[in-house]
PDB file of C-alpha atoms in Angstrom:
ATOM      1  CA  UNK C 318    -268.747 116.030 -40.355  1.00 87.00           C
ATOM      2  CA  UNK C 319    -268.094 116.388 -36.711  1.00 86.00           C
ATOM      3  CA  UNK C 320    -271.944 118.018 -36.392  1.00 91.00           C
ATOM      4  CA  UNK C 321    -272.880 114.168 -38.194  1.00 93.00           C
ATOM      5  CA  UNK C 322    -271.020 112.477 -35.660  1.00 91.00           C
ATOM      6  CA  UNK C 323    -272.083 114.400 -32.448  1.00 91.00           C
ATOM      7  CA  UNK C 324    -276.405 114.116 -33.496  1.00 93.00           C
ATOM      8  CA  UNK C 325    -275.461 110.014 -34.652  1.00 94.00           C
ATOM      9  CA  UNK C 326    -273.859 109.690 -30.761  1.00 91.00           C
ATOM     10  CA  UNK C 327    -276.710 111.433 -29.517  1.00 91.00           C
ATOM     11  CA  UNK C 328    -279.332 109.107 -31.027  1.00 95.00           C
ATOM     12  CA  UNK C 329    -277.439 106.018 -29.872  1.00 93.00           C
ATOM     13  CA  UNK C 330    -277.222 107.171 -26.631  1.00 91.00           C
ATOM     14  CA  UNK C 331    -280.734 108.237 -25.967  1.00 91.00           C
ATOM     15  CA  UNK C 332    -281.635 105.147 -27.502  1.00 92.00           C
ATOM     16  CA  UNK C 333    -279.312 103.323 -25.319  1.00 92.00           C
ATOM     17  CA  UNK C 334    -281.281 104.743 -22.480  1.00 92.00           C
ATOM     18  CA  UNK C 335    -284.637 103.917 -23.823  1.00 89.00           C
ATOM     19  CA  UNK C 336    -284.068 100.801 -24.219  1.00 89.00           C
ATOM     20  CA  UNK C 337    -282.542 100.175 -20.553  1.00 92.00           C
ATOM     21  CA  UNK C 338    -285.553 102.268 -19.174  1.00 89.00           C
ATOM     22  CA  UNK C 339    -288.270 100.104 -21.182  1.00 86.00           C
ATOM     23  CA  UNK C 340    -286.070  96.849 -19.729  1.00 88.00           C
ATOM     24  CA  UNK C 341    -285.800  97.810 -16.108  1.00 89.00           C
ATOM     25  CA  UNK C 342    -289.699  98.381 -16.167  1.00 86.00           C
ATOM     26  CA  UNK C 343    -290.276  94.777 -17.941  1.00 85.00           C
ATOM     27  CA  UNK C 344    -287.621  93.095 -15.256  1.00 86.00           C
ATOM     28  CA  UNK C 345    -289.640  94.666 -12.639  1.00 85.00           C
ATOM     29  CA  UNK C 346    -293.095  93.762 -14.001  1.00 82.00           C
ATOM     30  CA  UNK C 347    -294.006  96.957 -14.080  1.00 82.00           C
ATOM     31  CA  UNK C 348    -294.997  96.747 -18.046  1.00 81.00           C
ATOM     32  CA  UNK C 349    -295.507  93.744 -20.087  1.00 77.00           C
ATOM     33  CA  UNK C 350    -293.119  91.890 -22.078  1.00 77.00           C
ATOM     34  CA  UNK C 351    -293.807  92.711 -25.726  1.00 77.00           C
ATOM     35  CA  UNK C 352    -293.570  95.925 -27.752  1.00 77.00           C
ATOM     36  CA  UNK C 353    -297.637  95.244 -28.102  1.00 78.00           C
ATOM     37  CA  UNK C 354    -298.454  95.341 -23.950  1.00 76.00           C
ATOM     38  CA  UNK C 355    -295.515  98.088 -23.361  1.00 80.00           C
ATOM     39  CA  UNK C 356    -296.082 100.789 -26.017  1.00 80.00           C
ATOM     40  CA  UNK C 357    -300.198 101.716 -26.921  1.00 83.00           C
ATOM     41  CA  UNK C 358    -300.039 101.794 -30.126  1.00 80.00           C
ATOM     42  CA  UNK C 359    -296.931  98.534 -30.487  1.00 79.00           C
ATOM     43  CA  UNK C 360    -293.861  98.910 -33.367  1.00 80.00           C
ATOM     44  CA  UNK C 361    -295.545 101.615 -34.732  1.00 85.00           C
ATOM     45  CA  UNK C 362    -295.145 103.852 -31.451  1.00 86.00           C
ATOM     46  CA  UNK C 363    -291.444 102.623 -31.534  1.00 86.00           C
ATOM     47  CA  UNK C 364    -291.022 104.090 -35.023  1.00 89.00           C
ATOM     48  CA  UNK C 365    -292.146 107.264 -33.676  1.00 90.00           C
ATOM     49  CA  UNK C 366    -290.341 107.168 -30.623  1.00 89.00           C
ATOM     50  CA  UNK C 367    -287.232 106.751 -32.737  1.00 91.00           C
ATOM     51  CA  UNK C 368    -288.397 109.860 -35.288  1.00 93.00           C
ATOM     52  CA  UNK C 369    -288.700 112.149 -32.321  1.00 93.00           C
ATOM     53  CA  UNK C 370    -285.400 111.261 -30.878  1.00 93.00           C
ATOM     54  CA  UNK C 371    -283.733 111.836 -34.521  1.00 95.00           C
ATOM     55  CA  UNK C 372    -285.213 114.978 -34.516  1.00 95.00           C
ATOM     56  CA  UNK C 373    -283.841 116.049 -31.314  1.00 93.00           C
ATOM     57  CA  UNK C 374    -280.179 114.513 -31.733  1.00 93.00           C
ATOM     58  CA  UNK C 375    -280.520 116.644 -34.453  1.00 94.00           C
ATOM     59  CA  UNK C 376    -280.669 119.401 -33.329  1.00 92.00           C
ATOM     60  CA  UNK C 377    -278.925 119.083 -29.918  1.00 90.00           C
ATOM     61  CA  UNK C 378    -275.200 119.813 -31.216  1.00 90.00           C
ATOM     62  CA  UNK C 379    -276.293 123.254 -33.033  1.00 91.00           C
ATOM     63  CA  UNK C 380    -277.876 123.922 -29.154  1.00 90.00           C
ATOM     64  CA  UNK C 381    -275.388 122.079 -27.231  1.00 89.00           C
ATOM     65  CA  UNK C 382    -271.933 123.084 -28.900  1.00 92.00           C
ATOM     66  CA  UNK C 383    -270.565 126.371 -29.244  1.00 91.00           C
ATOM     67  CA  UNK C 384    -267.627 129.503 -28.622  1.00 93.00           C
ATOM     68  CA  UNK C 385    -267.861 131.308 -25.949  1.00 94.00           C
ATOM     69  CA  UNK C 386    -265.483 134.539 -24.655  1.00 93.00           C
ATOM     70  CA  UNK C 387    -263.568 134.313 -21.991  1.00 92.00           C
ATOM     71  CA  UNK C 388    -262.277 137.657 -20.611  1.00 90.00           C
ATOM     72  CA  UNK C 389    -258.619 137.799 -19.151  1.00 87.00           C
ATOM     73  CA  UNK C 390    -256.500 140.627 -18.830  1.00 80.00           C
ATOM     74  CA  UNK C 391    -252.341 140.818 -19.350  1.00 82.00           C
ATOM     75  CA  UNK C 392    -250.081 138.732 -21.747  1.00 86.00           C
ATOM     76  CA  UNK C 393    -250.352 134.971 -22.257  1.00 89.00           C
ATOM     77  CA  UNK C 394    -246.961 133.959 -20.036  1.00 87.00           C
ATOM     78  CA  UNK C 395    -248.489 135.357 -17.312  1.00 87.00           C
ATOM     79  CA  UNK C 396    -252.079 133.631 -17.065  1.00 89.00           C
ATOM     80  CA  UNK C 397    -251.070 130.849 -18.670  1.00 91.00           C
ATOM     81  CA  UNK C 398    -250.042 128.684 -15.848  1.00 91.00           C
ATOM     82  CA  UNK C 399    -253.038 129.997 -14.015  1.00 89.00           C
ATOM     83  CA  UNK C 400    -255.574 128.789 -16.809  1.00 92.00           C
ATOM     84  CA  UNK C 401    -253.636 125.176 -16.619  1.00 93.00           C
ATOM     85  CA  UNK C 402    -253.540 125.136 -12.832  1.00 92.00           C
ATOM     86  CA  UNK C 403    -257.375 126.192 -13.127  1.00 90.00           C
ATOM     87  CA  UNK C 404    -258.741 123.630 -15.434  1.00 93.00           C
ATOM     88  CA  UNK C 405    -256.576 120.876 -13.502  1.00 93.00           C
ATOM     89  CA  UNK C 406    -258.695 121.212 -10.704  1.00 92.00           C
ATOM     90  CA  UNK C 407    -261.276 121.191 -12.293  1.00 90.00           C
ATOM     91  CA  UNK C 408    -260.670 117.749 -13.873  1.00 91.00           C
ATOM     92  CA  UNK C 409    -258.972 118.691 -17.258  1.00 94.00           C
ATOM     93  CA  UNK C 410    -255.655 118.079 -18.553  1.00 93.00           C
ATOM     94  CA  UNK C 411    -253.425 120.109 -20.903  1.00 94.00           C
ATOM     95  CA  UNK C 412    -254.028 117.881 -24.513  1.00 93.00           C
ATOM     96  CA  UNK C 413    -252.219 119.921 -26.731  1.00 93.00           C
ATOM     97  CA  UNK C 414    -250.444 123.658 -27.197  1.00 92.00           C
ATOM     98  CA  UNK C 415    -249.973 125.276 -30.209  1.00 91.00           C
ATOM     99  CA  UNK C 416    -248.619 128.819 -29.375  1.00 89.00           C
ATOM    100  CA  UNK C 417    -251.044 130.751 -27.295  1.00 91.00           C
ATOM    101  CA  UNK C 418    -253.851 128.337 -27.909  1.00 94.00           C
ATOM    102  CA  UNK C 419    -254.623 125.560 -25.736  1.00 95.00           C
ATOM    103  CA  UNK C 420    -256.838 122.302 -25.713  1.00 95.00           C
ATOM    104  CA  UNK C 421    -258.116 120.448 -22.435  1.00 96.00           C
ATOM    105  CA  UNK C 422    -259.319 117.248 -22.039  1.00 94.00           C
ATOM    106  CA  UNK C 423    -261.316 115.452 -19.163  1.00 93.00           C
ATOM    107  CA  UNK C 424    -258.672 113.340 -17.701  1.00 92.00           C
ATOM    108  CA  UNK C 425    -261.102 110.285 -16.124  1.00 89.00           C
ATOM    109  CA  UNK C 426    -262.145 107.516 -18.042  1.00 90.00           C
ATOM    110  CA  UNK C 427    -265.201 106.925 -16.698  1.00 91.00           C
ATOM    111  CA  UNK C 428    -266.255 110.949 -17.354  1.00 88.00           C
ATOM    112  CA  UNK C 429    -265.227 110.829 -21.056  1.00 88.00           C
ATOM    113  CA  UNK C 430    -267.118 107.898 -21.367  1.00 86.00           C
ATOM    114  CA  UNK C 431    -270.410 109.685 -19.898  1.00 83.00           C
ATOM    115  CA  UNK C 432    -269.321 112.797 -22.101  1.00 84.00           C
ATOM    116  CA  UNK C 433    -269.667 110.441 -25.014  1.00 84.00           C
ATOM    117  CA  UNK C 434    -265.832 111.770 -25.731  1.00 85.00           C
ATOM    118  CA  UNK C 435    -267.056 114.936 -26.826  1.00 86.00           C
ATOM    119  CA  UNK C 436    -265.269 116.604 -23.638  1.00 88.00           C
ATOM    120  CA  UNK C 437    -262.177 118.339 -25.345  1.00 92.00           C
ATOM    121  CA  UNK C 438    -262.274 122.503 -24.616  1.00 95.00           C
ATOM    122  CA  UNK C 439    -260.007 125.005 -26.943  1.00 95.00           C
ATOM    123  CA  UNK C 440    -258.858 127.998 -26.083  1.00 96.00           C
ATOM    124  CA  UNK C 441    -258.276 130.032 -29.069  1.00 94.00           C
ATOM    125  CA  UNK C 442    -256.442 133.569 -28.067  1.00 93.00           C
ATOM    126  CA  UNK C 443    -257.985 136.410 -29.242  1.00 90.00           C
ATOM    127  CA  UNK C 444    -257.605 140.265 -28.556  1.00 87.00           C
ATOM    128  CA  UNK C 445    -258.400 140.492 -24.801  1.00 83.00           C
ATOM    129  CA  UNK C 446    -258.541 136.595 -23.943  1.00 88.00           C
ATOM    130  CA  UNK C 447    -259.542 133.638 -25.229  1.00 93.00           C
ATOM    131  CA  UNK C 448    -262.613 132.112 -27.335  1.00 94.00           C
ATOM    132  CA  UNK C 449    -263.345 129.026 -25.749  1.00 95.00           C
ATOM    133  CA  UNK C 450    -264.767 126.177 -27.421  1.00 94.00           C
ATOM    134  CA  UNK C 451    -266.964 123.203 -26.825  1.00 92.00           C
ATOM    135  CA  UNK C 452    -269.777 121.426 -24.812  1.00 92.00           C
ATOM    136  CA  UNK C 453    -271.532 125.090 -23.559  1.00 93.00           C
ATOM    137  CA  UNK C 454    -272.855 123.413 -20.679  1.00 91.00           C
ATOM    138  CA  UNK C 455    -268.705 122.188 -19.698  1.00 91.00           C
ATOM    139  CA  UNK C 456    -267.467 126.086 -21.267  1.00 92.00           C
ATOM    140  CA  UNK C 457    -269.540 128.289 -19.444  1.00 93.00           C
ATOM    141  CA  UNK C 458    -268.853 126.862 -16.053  1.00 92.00           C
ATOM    142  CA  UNK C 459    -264.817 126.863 -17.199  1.00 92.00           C
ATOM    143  CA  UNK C 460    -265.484 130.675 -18.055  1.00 93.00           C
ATOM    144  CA  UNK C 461    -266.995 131.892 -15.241  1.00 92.00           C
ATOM    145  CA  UNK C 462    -264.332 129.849 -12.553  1.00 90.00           C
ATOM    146  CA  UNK C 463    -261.685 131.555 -14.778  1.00 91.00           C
ATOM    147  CA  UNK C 464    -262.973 134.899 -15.145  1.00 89.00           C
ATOM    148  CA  UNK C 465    -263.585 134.720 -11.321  1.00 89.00           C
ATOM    149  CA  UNK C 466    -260.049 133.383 -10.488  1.00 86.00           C
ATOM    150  CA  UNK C 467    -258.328 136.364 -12.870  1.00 84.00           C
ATOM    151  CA  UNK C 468    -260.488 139.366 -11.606  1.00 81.00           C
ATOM    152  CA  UNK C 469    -259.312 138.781  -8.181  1.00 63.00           C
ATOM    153  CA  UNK C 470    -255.684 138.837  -9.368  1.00 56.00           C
TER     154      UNK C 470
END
């Protein structure tokens, strides 16, 4: 269900932008003002303008969303505050803990609202670290600042 709802978010929001892109372009007379004079081939270019976005908010969460590993060494008391402190600065705040796993979520507004509130991160322990989960784009970068910050410790 959650796969529906990401791809259905993606295809508003590309057609969001599609629309504001085609309407800047009228405003500034750059293109005319019906479907007809803006698209070649009129509604029918629209339809598959539409098709090609479903296909690709389709697919975008299976290529977009994912787990990834994140390597830390010595029990959870001890890097626990460091992973908190970490994500904090990066813009994260501690959503919910449920024994050694953790959630994060963006703490702005205005940045959940451009992550289309898909920003939350989990942090599943597992032997050796943690399996962290969510936007791979938003993970990896988490990842690599952590695994950075705990090798030099």
């Amino acid at each position: 269900m959650k796969y529906i709802v990401r791809a259905l978010k993606y295809f508003v929001y590309l057609s969001l932008i599609l629309v504001v892109f085609v309407f800047a372009l009228s405003l500034f007379g750059l293109v005319g003002n019906s479907v007809d004079q803006i698209f070649k081939g009129g509604t029918e270019s629209v339809w598959k303008i539409l098709g090609i976005m479903a296909v690709f908010s389709a697919f975008y969460p299976a290529l977009g969303y994912g787990r990834r590993r994140l390597m830390t060494p010595g029990a959870f008391s001890e890097i626990r505050d460091g992973i908190v402190s970490a994500m904090a600065e990066r813009g994260y705040e501690l959503e919910k803990e449920d024994g050694e796993n953790l959630s994060f979520r963006l703490r702005g507004k205005v940045q959940r609202l451009l992550h289309m509130y898909e920003d939350r991160l989990v942090f599943t322990r597992c032997m050796g670290g943690f399996d962290v989960e969510g936007r791979i784009r938003d993970s990896v970068r988490v990842i690599s600042s952590l695994e950075y910050r705990f090798k030099g410790e």
